[in-house]
XYZ file of C-alpha atoms in Angstrom:
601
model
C 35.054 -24.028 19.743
C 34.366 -21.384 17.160
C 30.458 -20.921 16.765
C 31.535 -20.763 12.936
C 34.303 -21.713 10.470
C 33.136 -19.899 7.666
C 31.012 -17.058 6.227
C 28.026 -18.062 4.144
C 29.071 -16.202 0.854
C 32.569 -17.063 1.182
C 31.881 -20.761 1.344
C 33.193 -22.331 -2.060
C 34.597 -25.329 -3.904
C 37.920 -24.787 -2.244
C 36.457 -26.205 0.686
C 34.511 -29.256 -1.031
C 34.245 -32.623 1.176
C 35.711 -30.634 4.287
C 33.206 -29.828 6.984
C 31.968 -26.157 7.932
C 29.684 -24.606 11.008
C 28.226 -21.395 9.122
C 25.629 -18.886 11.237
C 23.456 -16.221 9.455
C 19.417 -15.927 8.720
C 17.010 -17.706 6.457
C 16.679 -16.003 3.021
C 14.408 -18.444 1.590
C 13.343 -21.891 2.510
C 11.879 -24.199 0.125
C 10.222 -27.563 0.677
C 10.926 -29.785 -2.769
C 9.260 -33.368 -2.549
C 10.929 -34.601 0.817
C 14.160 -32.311 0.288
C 14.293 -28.848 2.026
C 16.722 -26.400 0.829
C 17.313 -23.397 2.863
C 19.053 -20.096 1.232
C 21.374 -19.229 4.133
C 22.256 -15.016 4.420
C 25.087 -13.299 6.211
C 26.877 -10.255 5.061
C 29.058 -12.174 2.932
C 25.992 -13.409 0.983
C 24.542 -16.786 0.489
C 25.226 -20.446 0.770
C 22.367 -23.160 -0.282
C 22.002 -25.503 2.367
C 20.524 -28.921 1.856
C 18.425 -30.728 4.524
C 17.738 -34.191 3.580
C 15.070 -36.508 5.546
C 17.998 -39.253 6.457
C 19.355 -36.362 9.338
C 15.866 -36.970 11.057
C 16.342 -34.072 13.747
C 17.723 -32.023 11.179
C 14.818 -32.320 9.314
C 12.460 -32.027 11.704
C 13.859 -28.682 12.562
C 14.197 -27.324 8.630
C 10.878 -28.234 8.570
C 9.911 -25.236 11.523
C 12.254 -22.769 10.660
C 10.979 -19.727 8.400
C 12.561 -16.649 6.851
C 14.582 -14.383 8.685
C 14.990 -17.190 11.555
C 18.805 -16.949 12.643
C 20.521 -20.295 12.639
C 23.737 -22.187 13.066
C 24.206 -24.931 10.196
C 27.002 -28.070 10.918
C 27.374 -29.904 6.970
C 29.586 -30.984 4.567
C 30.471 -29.052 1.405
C 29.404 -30.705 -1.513
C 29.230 -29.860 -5.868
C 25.898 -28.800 -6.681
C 24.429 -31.784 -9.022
C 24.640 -30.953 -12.289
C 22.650 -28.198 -14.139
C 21.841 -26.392 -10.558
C 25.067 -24.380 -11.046
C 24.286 -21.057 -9.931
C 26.726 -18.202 -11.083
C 25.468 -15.708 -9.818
C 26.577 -16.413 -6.285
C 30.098 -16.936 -4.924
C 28.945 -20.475 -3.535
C 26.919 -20.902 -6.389
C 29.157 -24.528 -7.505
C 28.411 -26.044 -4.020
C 25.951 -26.630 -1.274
C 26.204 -27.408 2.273
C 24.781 -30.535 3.646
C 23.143 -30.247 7.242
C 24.282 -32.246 9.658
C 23.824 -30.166 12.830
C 20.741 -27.466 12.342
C 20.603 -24.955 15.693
C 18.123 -22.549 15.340
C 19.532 -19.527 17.312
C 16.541 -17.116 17.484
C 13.391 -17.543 15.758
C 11.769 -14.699 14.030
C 8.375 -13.079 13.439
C 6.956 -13.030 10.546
C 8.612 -10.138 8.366
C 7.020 -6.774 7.324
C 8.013 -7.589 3.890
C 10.416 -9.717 2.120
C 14.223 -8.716 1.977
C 14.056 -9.352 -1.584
C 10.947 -7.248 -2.585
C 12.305 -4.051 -4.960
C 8.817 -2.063 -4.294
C 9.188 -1.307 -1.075
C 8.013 2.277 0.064
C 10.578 4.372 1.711
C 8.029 4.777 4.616
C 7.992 1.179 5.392
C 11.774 0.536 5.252
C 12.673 3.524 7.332
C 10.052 2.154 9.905
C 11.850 -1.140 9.693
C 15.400 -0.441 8.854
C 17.203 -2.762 10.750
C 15.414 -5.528 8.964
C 16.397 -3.346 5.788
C 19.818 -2.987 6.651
C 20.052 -6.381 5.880
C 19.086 -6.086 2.585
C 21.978 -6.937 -0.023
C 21.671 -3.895 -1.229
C 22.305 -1.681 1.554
C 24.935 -4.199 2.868
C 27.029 -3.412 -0.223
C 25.881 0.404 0.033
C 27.124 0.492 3.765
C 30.610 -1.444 2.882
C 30.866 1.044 0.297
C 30.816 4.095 2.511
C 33.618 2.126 4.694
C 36.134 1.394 2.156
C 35.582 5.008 0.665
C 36.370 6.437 4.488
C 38.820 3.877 4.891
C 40.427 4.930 1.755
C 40.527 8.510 2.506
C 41.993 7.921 6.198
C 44.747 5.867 4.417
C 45.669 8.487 1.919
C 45.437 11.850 4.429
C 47.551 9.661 6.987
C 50.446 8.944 4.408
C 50.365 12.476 3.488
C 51.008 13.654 7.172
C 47.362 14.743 8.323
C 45.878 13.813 11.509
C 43.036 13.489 12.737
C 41.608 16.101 15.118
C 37.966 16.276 17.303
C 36.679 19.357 17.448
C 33.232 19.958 19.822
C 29.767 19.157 19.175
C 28.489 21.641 21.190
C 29.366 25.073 20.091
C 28.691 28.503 19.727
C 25.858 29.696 17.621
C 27.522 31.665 15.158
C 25.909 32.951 11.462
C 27.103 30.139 8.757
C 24.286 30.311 6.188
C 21.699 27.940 7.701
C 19.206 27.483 11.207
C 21.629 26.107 13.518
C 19.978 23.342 16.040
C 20.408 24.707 19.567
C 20.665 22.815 22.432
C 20.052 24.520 26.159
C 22.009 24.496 29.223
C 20.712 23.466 32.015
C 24.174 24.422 33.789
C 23.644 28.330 32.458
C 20.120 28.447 32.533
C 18.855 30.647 29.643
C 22.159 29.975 27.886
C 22.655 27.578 24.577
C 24.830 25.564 22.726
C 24.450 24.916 18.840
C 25.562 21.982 17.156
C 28.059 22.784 14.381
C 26.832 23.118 11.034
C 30.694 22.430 10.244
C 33.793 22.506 12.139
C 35.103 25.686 10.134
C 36.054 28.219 12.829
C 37.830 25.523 15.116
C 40.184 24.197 12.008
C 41.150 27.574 11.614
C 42.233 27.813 15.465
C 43.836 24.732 14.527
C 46.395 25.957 11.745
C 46.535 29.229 14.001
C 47.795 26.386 16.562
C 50.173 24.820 14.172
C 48.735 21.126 13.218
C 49.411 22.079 9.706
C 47.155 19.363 8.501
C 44.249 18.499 10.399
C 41.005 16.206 9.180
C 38.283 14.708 10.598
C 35.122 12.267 9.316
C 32.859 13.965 11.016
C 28.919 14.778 11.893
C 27.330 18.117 10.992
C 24.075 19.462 11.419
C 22.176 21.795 9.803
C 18.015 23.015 10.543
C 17.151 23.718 6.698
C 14.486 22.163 4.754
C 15.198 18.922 3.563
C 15.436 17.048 -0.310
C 16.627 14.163 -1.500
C 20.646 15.342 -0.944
C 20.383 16.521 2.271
C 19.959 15.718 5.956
C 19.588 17.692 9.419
C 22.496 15.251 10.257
C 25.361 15.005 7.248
C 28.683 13.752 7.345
C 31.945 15.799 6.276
C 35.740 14.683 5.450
C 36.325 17.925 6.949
C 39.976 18.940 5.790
C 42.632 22.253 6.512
C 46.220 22.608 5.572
C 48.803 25.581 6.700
C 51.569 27.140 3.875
C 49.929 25.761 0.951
C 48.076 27.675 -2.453
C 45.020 27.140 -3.710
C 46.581 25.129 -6.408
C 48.189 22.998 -4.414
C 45.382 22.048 -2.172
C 43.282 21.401 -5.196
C 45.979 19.104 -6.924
C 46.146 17.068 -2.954
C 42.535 16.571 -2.752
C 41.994 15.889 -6.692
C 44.369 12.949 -6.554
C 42.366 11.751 -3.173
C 39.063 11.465 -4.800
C 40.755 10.215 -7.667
C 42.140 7.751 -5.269
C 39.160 7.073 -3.342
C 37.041 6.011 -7.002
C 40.393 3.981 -8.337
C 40.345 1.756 -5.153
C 37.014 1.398 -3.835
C 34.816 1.155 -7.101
C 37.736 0.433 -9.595
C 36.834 3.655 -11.609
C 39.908 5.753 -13.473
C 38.649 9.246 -13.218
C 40.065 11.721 -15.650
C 43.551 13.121 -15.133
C 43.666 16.042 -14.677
C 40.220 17.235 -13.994
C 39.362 20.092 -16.056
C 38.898 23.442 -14.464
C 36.413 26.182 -15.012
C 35.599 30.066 -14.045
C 31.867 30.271 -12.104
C 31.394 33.042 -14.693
C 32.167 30.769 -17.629
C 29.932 27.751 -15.895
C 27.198 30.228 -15.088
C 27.131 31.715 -18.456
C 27.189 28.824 -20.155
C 25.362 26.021 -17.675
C 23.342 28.578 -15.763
C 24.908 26.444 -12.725
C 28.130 26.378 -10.474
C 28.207 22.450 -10.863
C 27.213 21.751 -14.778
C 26.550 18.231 -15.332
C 29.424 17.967 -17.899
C 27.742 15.093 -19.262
C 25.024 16.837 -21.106
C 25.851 18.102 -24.291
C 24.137 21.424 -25.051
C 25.333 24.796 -23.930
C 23.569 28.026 -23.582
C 23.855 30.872 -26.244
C 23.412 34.513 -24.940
C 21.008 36.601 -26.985
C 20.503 38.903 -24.433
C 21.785 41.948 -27.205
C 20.172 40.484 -30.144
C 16.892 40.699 -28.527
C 16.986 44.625 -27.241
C 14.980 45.911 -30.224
C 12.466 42.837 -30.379
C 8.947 43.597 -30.625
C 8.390 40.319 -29.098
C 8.181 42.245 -24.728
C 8.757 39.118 -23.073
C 12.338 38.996 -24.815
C 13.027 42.533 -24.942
C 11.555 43.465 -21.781
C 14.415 40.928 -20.057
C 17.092 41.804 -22.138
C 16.837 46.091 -21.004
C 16.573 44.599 -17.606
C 18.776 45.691 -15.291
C 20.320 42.024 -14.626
C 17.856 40.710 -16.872
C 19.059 37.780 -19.838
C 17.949 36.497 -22.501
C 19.461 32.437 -23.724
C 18.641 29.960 -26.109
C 18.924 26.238 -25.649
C 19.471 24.840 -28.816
C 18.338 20.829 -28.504
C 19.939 19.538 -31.755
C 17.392 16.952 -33.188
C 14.797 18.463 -31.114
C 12.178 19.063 -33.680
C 10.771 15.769 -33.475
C 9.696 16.693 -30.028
C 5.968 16.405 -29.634
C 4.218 19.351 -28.501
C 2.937 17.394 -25.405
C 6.520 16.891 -24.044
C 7.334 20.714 -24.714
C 4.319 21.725 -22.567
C 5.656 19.419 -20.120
C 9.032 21.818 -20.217
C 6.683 24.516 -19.551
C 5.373 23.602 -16.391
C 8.624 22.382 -15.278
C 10.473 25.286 -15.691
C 7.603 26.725 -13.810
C 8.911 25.312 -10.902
C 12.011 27.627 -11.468
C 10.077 30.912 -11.345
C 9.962 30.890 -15.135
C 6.769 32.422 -16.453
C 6.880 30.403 -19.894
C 9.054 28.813 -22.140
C 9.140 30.263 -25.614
C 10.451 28.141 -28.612
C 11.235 27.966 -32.600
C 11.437 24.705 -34.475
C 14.053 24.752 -37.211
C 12.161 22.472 -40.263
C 13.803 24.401 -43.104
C 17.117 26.918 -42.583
C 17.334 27.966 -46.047
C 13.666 29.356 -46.376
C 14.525 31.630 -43.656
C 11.389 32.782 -41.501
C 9.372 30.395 -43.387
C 11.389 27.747 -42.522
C 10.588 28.232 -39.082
C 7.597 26.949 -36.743
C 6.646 29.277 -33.333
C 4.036 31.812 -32.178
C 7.072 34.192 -31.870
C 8.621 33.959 -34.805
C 6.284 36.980 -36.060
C 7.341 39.222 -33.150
C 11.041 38.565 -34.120
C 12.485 40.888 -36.777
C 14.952 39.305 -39.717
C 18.268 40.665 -38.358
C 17.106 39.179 -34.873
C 16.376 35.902 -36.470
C 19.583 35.665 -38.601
C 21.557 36.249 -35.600
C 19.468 33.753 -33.444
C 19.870 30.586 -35.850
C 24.132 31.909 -36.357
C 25.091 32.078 -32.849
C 23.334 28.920 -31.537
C 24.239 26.847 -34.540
C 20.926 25.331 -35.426
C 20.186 23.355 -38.031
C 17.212 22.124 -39.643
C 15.355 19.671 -37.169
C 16.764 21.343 -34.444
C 14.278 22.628 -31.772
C 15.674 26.316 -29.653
C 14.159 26.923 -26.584
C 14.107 30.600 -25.195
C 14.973 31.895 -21.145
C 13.798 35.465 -20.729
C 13.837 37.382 -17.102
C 16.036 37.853 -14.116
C 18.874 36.145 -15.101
C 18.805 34.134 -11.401
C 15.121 32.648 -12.773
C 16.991 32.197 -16.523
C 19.882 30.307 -15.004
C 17.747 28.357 -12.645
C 15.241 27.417 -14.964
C 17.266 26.506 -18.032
C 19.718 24.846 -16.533
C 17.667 22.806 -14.871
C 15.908 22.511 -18.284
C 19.430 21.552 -20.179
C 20.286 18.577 -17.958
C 16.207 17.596 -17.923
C 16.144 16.954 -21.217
C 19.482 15.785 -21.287
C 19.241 13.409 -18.763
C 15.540 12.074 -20.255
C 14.673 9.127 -22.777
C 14.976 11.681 -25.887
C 18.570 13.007 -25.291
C 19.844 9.787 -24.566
C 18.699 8.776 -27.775
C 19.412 12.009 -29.490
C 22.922 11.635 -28.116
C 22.791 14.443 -25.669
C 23.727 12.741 -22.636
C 27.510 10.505 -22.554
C 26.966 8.164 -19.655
C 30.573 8.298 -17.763
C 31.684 10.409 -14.744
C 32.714 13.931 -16.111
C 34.435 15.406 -12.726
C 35.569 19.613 -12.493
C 36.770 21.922 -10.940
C 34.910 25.164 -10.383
C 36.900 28.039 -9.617
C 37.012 32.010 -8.906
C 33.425 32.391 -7.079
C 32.207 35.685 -6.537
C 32.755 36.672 -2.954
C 29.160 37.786 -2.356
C 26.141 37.508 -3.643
C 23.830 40.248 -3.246
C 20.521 39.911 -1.408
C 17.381 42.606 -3.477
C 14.951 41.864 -0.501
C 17.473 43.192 2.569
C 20.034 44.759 -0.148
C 22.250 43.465 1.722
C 25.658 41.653 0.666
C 26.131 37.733 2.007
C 28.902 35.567 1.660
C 28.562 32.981 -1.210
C 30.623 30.813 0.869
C 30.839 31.820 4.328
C 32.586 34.846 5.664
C 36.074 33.315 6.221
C 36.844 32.858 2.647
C 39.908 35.208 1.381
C 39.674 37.625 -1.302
C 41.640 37.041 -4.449
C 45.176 39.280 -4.156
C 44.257 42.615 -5.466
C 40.545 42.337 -4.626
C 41.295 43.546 -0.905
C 39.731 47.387 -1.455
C 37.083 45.953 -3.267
C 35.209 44.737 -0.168
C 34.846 48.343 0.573
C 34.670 50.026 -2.527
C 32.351 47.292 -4.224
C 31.421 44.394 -3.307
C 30.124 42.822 -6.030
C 33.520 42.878 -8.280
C 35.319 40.861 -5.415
C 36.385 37.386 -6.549
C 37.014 34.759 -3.767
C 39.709 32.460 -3.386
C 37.298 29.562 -3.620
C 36.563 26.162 -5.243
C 34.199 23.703 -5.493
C 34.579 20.427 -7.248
C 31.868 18.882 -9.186
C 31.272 15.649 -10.572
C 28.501 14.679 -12.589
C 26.192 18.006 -11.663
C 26.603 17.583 -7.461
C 28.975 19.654 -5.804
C 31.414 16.802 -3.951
C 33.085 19.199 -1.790
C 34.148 22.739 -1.468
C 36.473 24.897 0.414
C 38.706 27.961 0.105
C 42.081 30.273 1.473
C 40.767 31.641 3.964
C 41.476 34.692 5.851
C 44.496 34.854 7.712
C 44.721 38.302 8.878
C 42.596 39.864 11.433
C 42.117 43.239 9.395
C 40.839 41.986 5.630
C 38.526 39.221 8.172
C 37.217 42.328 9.766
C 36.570 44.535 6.395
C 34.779 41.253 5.331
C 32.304 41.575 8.820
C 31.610 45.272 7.175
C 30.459 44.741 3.736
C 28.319 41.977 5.412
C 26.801 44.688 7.108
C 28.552 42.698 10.358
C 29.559 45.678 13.008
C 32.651 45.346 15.394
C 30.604 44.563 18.129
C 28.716 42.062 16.516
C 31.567 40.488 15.002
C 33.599 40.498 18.545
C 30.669 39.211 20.164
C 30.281 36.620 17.760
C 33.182 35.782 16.288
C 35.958 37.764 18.896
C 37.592 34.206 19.831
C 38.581 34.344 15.521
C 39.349 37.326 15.797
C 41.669 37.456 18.805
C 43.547 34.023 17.117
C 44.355 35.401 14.018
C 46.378 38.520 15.826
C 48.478 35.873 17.144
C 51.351 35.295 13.737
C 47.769 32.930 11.871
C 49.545 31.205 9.201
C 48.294 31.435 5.646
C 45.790 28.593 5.518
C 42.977 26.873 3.620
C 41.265 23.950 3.285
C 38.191 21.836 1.527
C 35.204 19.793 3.018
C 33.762 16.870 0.902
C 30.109 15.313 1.788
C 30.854 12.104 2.178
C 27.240 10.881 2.176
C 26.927 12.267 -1.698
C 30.421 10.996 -2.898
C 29.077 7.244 -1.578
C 25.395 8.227 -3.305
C 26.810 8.919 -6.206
C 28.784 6.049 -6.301
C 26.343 3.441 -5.216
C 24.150 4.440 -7.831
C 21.865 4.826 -5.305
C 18.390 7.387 -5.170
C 19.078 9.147 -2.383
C 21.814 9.763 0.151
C 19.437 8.352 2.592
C 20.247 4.780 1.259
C 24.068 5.163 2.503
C 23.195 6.667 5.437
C 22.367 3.302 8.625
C 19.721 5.520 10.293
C 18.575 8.489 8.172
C 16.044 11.320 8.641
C 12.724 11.796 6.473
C 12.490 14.725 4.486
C 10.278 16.045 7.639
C 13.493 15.348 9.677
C 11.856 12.330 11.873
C 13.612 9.081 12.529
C 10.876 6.825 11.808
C 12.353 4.355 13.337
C 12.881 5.506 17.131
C 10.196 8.036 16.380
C 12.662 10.786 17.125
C 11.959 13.758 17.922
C 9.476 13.059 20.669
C 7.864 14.913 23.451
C 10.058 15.196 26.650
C 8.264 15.396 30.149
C 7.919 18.560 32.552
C 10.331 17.782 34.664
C 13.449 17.782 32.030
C 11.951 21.416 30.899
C 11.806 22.376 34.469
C 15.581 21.791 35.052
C 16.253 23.284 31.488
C 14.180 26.529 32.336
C 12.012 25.644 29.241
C 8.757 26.840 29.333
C 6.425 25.467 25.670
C 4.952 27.704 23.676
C 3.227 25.605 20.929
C 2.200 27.461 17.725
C -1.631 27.886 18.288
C -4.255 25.621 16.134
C -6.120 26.919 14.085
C -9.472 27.095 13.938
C -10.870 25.945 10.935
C -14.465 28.018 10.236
């Protein structure tokens, strides 16, 4: 016989007066004058059970068992009496009478209670199997299944399959601190784990799978924040014979999909596309959060002749800019909130944050409150209020510098104050899920400390047609065959073409200051593929753990992740990592060198 009939949260008044053996673990039990009632949990949710003191060994067993106890519950389904109607719960029109109560496993007495919402992060991750069972991440977990279940289904019916590639690797140069792990075979020899399968989809195209994905694990040794994880998760994704266009239409209708089926959400059709120049100029970002509604305005020529240095000084800078954010309403802003944008944008490398108030547009200067405005001639002024559109009440705040430290630190500004209690009020912020494409990336980004070039992307991504001689002419004017899609200011998933030909790969290597031998010794197995008839290829890899973050709702991708890292990359649960004994570093050849303490005077 079945050791149950029925899951808790599925039990309902289509099975009133029948008879139903349900297991799961003690939510809540509650003793009311001679009548215990026991809130009954599995992952289906929960069932009231009623234990009354007729079933005498029932009772006497509901009277010992406490929460998180795991039982097995005999009854009959009955209609709640009248007025204890609880809608918020699938069984919420019935209980369960106990006529058989097993208890299966006792428990200790929890760390906390499942249904406390003040938990520190600390304590759950210590105790996250007792967290997993949380409603919360239940539904968080399911979520990430039906979204991966979703995308298998979709990629399948298209004709992709599913391909492992190896966890340990080559180290090769992708961007971040690869984890290494040694050989104890080829002593003095390591693997890496791969920060993403890139170099082995190629070899698969150059193979001819055509369409290869995978759900899989990828590992990165950077420093850590609230989107990211030593150990992250990829719908990793490469097709052969297919344009950029195409691959973004494929993979826009799969998230599109994805949203439709497993949260019921109708994302726009089409999604609306952008140039990185246009975003960055505009958003100071490569994945504006569409939802805020303010936009840069360039000054950077108005302010050349300022008398006002900060402004000037920035705008005769070679890549220096000058922007205002106009905040429309923004006036009513109390100066303690815009000191609080000061030190914020701090953060950003931002060395202040200038501002006018706009109380009266027709008096002109006079109409306007700021320590600058006296630094700021009329024609400067004129041109200031014209081009960002102000009006009176509006409040313009000012970005002067590098323009790196002005996009970094007012666009972090813009969505800020978007995102805070004022621009929701002001009507700043439109609370729906504005997705985009984000297209036509620079294919390096230059680097003042080495000056050297690096790969925004990674050094596989194809130049735009036409761009070719720029990677040895200059650099810095070649556009990349790249995308990223963005949806609600995170970056889903990127990709790009990539390079199919062993020559333009190997120009690439050189403006990344990347020699032959280097490049053979670290990337000769590419190399030697692609002179074998590669097909024209190119591909995209989502983060799954953000798509399921952002639609959970949830903080941090570390609440849709079972067993996540800290932001010091420890598993506070198996307190991983851990010290290993002498003799597994003998075999490995591994001699300690721990950083020396210091010695505190």
């Amino acid at each position: 016989m079945s050791m149950r009939t029925q899951y808790c949260g599925l039990t309902t008044e289509a099975l009133l007066g029948q008879t139903v053996s349900l297991c799961g673990w003690v939510h809540r039990r509650r003793d009311h004058g001679g009548v215990i009632f026991i809130d009954l949990r599995d992952r289906e949710g929960l069932v009231q059970i009623v234990c009354d003191p007729d079933q005498v060994d029932v009772f006497k067993n509901a009277e010992a068992v406490r929460n998180e106890f795991c039982l097995r519950i005999t009854g009959l389904v009955r209609s709640r009496p009248e007025g204890t109607i609880n809608n918020n719960l699938n069984s919420g029109k019935i209980e369960v009478l106990a006529q058989e109560l097993e208890v299966l496993n006792p428990s200790v007495t929890p760390p906390f209670q499942l249904d406390d919402d003040n938990l520190s992060e600390t304590t759950r991750l210590t105790h996250r199997v007792l967290d997993l069972r949380r409603p919360q991440m239940q539904n968080n977990l399911r979520l990430r299944y039906k979204v991966t279940m979703e995308v298998r289904k979709y990629l399948d019916g298209l004709g992709f399959i599913d391909i492992e590639t190896p966890m340990l690797t080559k180290s090769t140069p992708e961007g971040a601190r690869d984890y290494l792990v040694p050989s104890r075979v080829n002593s003095g020899q390591f693997f890496a784990l791969p920060q993403s399968p890139q170099l082995f989809k190629q070899l698969l195209m150059v193979s001819n799978f055509d369409r290869y994905y995978q759900i899989v694990k990828c590992f990165r040794d950077e420093d850590l924040r609230a989107d990211r994880q030593p150990e992250f998760t990829q719908i990793d994704c490469e097709t052969s014979f297919l344009s950029e266009q195409e691959i973004r239409d494929m993979f826009e209708d799969m998230i599109r999909l994805v949203f439709k089926n497993a949260l019921g959400v109708d994302l726009p059709n089409p999604f609306p596309v952008m140039e990185y120049a246009h975003a960055m100029a505009l958003y100071g970002s490569d994945k504006p959060d569409m939802r805020v509604k303010m936009e840069f305005t360039d000054l950077t020529e108005v302010m050349k002749d300022v008398d006002f240095k900060v402004f000037s000084g920035a705008a005769n800078m070679e890549n220096g800019r000058v922007v205002g954010l106009r905040v429309p309403g923004g006036g009513a802003m109390p100066r303690s909130e815009i000191d609080a944008y000061t030190q914020f944008v701090a953060i950003y490398g931002a060395r202040g944050l200038a501002y006018i108030k706009v109380n009266e547009k027709a008096q002109g200067r006079d109409g306007l409150q700021s320590p600058i405005v006296k630094n700021l001639h009329d024609a400067a002024l004129t041109k200031i209020l014209e081009q960002t559109g102000a009006q009176d009440g509006d409040l313009i705040f000012f970005g002067a510098d590098k323009a790196k430290v002005v996009n970094d630190a007012i666009g972090a500004l813009r969505v800020k104050i978007g995102h805070s209690e004022f621009g929701k009020k002001a009507g700043l912020f439109e609370d729906t899920w504005r997705p985009l494409w984000v297209i036509d990336f620079p294919m390096f980004e230059h680097d003042e400390e080495s000056g050297r070039w690096n790969a925004c992307h990674h050094p596989f991504t194809a130049p735009k047609d036409g761009h070719e001689d720029y990677l040895e002419t200059d650099p810095g004017k070649c556009i990349a065959k790249a995308y990223d899609m963005v949806l609600n200011g995170w970056e889903l998933g990127g990709g790009s073409i990539r390079i199919h030909k062993a020559d333009v790969q190997s120009k690439v290597f050189r403006a990344l200051n990347i020699g032959a031998e280097e490049a053979q010794l670290k990337f000769g197995f590419l190399l030697d593929a692609l002179q074998y008839g590669a097909p024209p290829h190119g591909g995209l890899a989502f983060g799954l753990d953000r798509i399921v973050t952002m639609m959970a709702g949830a903080e941090s991708i570390r609440d849709v992740i079972a067993f996540p890292k800290t932001q010091r990359a420890q598993c506070l649960l198996t307190q991983a990592p851990s010290e290993v004994d002498e003799k597994q570093l003998k075999e490995l050849h591994i001699r300690l060198r721990l950083p020396e303490a210091k010695v505190v005077s």
